[in-house]
mmCIF file of C-alpha atoms in Angstrom:
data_model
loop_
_atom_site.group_PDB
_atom_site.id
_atom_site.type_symbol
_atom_site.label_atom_id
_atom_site.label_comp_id
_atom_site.label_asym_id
_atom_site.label_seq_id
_atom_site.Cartn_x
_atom_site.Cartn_y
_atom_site.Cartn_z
ATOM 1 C CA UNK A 21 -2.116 -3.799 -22.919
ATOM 2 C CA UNK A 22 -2.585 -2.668 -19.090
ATOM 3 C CA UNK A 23 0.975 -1.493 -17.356
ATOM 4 C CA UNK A 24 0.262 -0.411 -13.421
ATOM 5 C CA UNK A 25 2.031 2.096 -11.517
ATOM 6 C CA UNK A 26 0.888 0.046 -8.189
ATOM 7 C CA UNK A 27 2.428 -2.997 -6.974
ATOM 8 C CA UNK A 28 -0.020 -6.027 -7.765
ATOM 9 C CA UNK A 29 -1.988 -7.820 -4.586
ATOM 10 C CA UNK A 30 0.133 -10.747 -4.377
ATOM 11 C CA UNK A 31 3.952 -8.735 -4.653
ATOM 12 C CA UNK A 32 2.094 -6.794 -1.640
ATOM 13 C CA UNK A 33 1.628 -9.710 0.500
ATOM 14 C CA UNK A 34 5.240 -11.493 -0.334
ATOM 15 C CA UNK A 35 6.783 -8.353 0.372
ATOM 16 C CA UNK A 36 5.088 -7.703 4.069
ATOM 17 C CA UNK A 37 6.094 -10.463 5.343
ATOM 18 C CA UNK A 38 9.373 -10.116 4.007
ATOM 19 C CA UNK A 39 9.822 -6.991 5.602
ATOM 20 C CA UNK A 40 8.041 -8.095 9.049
ATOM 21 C CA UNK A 41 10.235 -11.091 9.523
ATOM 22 C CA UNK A 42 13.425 -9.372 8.245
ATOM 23 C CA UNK A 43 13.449 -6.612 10.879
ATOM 24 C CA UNK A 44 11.821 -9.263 13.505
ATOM 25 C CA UNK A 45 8.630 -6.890 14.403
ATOM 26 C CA UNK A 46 7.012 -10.121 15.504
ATOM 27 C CA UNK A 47 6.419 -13.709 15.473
ATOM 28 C CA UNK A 48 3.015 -14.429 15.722
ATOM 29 C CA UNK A 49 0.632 -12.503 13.552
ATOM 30 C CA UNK A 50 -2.935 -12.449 13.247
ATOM 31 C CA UNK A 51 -4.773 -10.934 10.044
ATOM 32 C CA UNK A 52 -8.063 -9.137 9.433
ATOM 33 C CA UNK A 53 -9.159 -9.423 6.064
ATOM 34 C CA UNK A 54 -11.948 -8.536 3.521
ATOM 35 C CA UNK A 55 -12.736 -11.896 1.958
ATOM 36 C CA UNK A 56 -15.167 -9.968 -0.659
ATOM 37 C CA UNK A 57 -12.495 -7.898 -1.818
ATOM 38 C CA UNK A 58 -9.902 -9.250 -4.172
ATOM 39 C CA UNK A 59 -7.597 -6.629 -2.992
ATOM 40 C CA UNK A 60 -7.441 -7.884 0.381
ATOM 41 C CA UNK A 61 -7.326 -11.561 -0.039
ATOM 42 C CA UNK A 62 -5.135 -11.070 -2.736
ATOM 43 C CA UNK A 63 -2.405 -9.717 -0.379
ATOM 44 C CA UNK A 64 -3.060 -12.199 2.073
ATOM 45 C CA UNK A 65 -2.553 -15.181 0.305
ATOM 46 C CA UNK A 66 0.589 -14.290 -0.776
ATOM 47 C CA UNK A 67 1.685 -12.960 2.670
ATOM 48 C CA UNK A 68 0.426 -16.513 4.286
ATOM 49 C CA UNK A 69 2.238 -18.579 1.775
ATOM 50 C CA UNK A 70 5.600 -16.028 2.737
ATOM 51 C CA UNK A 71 5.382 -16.218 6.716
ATOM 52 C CA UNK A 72 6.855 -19.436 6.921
ATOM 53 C CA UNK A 73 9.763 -18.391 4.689
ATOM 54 C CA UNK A 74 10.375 -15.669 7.453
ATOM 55 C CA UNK A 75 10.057 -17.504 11.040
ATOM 56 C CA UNK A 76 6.433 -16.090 11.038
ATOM 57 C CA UNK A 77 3.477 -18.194 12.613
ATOM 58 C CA UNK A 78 -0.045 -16.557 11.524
ATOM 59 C CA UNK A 79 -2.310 -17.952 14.199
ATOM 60 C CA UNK A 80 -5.337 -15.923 13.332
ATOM 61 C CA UNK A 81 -7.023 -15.284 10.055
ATOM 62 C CA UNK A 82 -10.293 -13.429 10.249
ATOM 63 C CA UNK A 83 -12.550 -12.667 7.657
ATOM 64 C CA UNK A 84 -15.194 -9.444 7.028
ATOM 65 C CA UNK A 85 -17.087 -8.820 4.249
ATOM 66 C CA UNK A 86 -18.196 -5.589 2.574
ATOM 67 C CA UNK A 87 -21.685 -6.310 4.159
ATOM 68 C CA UNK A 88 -20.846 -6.543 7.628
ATOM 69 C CA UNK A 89 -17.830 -3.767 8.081
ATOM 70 C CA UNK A 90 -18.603 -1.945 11.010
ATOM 71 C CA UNK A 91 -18.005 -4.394 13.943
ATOM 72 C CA UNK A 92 -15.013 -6.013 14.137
ATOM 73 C CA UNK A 93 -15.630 -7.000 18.221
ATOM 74 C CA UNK A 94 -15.068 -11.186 16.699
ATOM 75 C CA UNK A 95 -12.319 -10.725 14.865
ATOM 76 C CA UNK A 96 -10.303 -8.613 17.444
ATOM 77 C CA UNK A 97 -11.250 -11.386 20.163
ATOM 78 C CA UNK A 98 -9.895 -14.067 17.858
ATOM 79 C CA UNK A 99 -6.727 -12.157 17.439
ATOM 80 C CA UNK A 100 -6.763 -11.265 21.296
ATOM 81 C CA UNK A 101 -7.129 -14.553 22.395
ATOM 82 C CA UNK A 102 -4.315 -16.373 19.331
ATOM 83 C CA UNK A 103 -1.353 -13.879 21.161
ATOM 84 C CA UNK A 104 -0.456 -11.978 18.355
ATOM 85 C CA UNK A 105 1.921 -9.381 18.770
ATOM 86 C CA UNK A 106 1.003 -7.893 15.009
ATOM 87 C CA UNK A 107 -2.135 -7.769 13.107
ATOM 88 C CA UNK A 108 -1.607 -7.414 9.427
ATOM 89 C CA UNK A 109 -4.138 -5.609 7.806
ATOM 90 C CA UNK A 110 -4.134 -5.621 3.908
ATOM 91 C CA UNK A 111 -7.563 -3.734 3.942
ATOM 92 C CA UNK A 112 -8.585 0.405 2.946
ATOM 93 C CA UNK A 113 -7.914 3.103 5.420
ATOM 94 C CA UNK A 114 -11.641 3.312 5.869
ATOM 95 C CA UNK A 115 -12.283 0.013 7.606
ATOM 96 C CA UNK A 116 -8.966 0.062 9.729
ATOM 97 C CA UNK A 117 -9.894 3.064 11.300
ATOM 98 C CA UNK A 118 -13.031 1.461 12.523
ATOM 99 C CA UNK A 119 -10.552 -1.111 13.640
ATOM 100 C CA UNK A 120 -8.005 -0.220 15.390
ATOM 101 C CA UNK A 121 -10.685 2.158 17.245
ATOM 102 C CA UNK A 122 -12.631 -0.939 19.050
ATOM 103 C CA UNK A 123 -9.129 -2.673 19.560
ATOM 104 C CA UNK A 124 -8.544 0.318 21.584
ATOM 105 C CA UNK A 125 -12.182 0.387 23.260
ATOM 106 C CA UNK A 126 -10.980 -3.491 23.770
ATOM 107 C CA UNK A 127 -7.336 -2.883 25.590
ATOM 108 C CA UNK A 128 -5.698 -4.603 22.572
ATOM 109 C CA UNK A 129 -2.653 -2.999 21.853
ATOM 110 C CA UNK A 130 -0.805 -5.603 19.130
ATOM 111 C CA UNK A 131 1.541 -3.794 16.737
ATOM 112 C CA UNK A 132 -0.723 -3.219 13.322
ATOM 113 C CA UNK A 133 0.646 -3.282 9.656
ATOM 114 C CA UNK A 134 -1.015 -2.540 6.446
ATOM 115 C CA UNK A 135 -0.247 -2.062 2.735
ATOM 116 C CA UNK A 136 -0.607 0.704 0.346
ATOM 117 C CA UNK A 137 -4.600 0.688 1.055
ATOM 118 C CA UNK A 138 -4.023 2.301 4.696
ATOM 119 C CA UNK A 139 -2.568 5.275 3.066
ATOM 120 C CA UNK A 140 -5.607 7.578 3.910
ATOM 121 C CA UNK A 141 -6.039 6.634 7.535
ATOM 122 C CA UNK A 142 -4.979 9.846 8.895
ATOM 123 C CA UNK A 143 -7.638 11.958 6.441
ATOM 124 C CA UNK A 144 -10.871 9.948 8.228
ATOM 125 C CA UNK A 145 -13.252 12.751 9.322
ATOM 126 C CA UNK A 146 -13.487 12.238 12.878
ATOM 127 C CA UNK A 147 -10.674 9.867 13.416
ATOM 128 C CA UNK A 148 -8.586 9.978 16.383
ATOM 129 C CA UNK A 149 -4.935 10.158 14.717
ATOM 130 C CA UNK A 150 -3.897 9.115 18.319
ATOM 131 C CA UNK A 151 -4.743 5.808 17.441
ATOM 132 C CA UNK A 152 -2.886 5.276 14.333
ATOM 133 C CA UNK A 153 0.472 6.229 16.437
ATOM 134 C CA UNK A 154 2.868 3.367 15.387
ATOM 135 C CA UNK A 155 0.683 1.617 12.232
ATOM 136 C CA UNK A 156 3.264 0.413 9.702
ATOM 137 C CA UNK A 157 2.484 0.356 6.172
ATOM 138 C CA UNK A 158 4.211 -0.441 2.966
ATOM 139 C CA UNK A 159 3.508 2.189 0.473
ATOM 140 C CA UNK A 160 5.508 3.487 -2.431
ATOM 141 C CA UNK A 161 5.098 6.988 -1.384
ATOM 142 C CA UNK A 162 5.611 9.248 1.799
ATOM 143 C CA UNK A 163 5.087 12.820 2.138
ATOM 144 C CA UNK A 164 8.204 13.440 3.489
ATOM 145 C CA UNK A 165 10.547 11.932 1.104
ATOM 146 C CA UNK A 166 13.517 14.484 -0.054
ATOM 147 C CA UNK A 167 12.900 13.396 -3.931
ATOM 148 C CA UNK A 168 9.186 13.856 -3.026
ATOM 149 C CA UNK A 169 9.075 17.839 -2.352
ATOM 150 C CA UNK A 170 8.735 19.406 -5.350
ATOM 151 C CA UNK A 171 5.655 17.225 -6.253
ATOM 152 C CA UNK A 172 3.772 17.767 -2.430
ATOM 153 C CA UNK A 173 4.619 21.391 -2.352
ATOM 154 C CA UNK A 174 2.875 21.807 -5.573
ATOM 155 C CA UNK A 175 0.049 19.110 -4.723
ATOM 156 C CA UNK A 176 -0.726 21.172 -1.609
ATOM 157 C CA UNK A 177 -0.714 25.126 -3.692
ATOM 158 C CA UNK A 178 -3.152 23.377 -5.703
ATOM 159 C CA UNK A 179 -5.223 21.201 -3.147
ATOM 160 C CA UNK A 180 -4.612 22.632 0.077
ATOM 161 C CA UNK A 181 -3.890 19.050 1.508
ATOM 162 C CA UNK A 182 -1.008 16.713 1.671
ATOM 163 C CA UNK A 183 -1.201 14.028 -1.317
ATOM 164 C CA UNK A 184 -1.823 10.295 -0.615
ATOM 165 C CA UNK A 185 0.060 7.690 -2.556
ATOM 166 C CA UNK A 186 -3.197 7.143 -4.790
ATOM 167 C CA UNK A 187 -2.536 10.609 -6.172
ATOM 168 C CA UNK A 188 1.415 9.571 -6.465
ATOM 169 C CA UNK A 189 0.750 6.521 -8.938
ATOM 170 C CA UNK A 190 -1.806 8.445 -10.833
ATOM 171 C CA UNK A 191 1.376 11.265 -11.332
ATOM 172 C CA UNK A 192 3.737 8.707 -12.229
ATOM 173 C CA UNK A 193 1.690 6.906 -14.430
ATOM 174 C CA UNK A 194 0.955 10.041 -16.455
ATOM 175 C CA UNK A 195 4.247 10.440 -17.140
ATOM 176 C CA UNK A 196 5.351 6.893 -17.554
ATOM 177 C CA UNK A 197 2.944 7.068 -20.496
ATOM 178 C CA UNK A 198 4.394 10.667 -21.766
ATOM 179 C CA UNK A 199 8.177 8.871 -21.614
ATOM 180 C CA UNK A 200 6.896 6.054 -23.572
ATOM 181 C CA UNK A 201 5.274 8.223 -26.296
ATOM 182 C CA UNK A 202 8.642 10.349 -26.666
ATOM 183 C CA UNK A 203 10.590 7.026 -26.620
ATOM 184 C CA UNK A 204 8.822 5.893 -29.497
ATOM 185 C CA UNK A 205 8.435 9.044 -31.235
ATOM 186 C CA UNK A 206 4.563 8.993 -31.031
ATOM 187 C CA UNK A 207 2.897 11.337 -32.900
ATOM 188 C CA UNK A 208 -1.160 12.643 -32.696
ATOM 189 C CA UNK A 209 -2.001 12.072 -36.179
ATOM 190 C CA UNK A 210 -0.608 8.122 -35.783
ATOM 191 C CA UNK A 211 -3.378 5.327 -36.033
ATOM 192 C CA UNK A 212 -4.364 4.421 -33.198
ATOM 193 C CA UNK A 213 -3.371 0.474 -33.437
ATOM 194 C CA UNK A 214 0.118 1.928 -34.165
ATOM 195 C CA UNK A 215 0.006 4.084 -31.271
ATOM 196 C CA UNK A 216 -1.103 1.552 -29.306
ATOM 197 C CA UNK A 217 1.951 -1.157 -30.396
ATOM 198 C CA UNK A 218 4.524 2.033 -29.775
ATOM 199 C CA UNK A 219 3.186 2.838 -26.476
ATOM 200 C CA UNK A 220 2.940 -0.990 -25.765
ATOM 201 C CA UNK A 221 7.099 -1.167 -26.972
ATOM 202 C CA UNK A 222 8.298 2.247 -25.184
ATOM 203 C CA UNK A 223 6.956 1.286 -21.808
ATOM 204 C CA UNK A 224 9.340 -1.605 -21.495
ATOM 205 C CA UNK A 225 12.226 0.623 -22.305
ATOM 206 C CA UNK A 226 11.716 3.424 -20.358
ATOM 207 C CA UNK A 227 12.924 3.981 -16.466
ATOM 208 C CA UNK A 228 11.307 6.139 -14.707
ATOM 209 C CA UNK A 229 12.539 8.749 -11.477
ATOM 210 C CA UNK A 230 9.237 8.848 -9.987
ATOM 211 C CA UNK A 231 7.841 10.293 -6.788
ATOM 212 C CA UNK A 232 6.792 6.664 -6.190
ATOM 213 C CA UNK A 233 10.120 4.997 -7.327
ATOM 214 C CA UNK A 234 13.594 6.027 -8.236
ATOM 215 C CA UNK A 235 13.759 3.717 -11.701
ATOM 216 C CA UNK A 236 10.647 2.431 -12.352
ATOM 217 C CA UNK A 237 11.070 -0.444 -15.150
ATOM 218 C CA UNK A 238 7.841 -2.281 -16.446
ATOM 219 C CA UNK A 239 8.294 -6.423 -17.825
ATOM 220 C CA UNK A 240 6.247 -7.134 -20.582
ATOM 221 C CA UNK A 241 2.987 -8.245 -18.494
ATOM 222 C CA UNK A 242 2.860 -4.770 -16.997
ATOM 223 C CA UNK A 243 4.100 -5.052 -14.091
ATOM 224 C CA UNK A 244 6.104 -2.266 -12.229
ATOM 225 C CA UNK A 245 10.050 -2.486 -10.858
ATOM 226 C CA UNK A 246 10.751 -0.738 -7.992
ATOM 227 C CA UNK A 247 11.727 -1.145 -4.541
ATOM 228 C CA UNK A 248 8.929 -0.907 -1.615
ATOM 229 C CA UNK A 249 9.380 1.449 1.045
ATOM 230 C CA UNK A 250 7.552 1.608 4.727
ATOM 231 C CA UNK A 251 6.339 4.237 6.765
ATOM 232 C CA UNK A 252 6.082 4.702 10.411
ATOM 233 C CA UNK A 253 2.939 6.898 11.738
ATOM 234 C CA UNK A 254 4.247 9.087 14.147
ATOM 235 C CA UNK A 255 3.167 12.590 16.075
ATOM 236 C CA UNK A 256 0.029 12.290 13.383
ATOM 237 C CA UNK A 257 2.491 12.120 10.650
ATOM 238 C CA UNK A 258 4.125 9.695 8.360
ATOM 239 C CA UNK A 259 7.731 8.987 9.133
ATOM 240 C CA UNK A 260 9.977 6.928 6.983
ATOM 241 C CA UNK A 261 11.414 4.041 7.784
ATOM 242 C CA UNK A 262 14.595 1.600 7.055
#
């Protein structure tokens, strides 16, 4: 009985290259991937089987690994050489850091892209934000969303630092789960198998306004409802975007 607050890998992928081909960022994309992770390839299966679907030709796929994450000189040379003008990266902020500072030592200057993993990027100790001017990413949070401000104000009184769309989904999920149990009338003396079957019936009622969604609706399988949003890095900061 698992309901997620995050998109799943494959809606990820679909909806990247939906959004690349439908505001024509590129045409020829290369990706860098983790092929260990399930996360990563995950996202770009889905995105691969979606490119065609939106006039996009991916003429480089490289694969890391979680053993061998620290030199990426192969897989920017393949993308280099292929003459992509975007390199989709559906990997963690901690590994396209370390990328997209040796495309720089390289003179490679495509357009980059991530998903909700890059959401971090700009909190590396020791990273240049300089280099992360223009990175795209779909995430279903940004700091500087209107219906956001009440939740980063208080975030940052009680952290002292902007939150990251990790601690978004872990907010809304708390209180997907506290809208469920009032929907349902649930009650702290209850069994827990009857809990359980309420909580299970109350989250496919409920909509959510959530920093990470305006109505958030889960199906039956668990999966979330809501519409995907994309941010722009820019001056160091993340900018919304159409």
């Amino acid at each position: 009985n698992a309901f997620r607050v995050c998109y799943s890998d494959p809606d990820q992928g679909r909806a990247s290259a939906q959004y690349i081909g439908e505001h024509k960022l590129a045409t020829k994309i290369a990706i860098i991937y983790d092929s260990s992770s399930e996360y990563s390839d995950g996202i770009r299966e889905s995105f691969v089987a979606e490119a065609p679907n939106q006039g996009l030709e991916v003429v480089a796929s490289e694969a890391f690994t979680s053993d061998n994450n620290t030199d990426f000189s192969v897989q920017l040379d393949k993308a280099k050489e292929s003459g992509a003008d975007l390199v989709f990266l559906p990997i963690y902020y901690q590994e396209a850091s370390v990328i997209l500072k040796q495309a720089n030592d390289k003179d490679f200057h495509p357009q980059f892209f991530g998903c909700d993993g890059m959401d971090g990027i700009l909190s590396v100790d020791g990273f240049d934000k300089s280099l992360a001017e223009g990175l795209m990413l779909l995430t279903p949070f940004s700091v500087d969303e209107e219906s956001s401000q009440d939740f980063v104000t208080a975030y940052r009184d009680a952290y002292g630092i902007d939150p990251l769309q990790f601690a978004a989904d872990a907010y809304d999920a708390v209180y997907a789960v506290k809208a469920a149990a009032e929907k349902e009338d649930v009650k702290a003396d209850m069994d827990v198998a009857d809990i359980c079957a309420a909580l299970e019936k109350g989250m496919t009622e409920i909509t959510l306004e959530g920093v990470t969604g305006d109505e958030i609706t889960w199906t039956e399988d668990g999966e979330p409802n809501k519409a995907p949003k994309a941010v722009e890095i820019k001056d160091g900061a993340y900018a919304a975007m159409e």
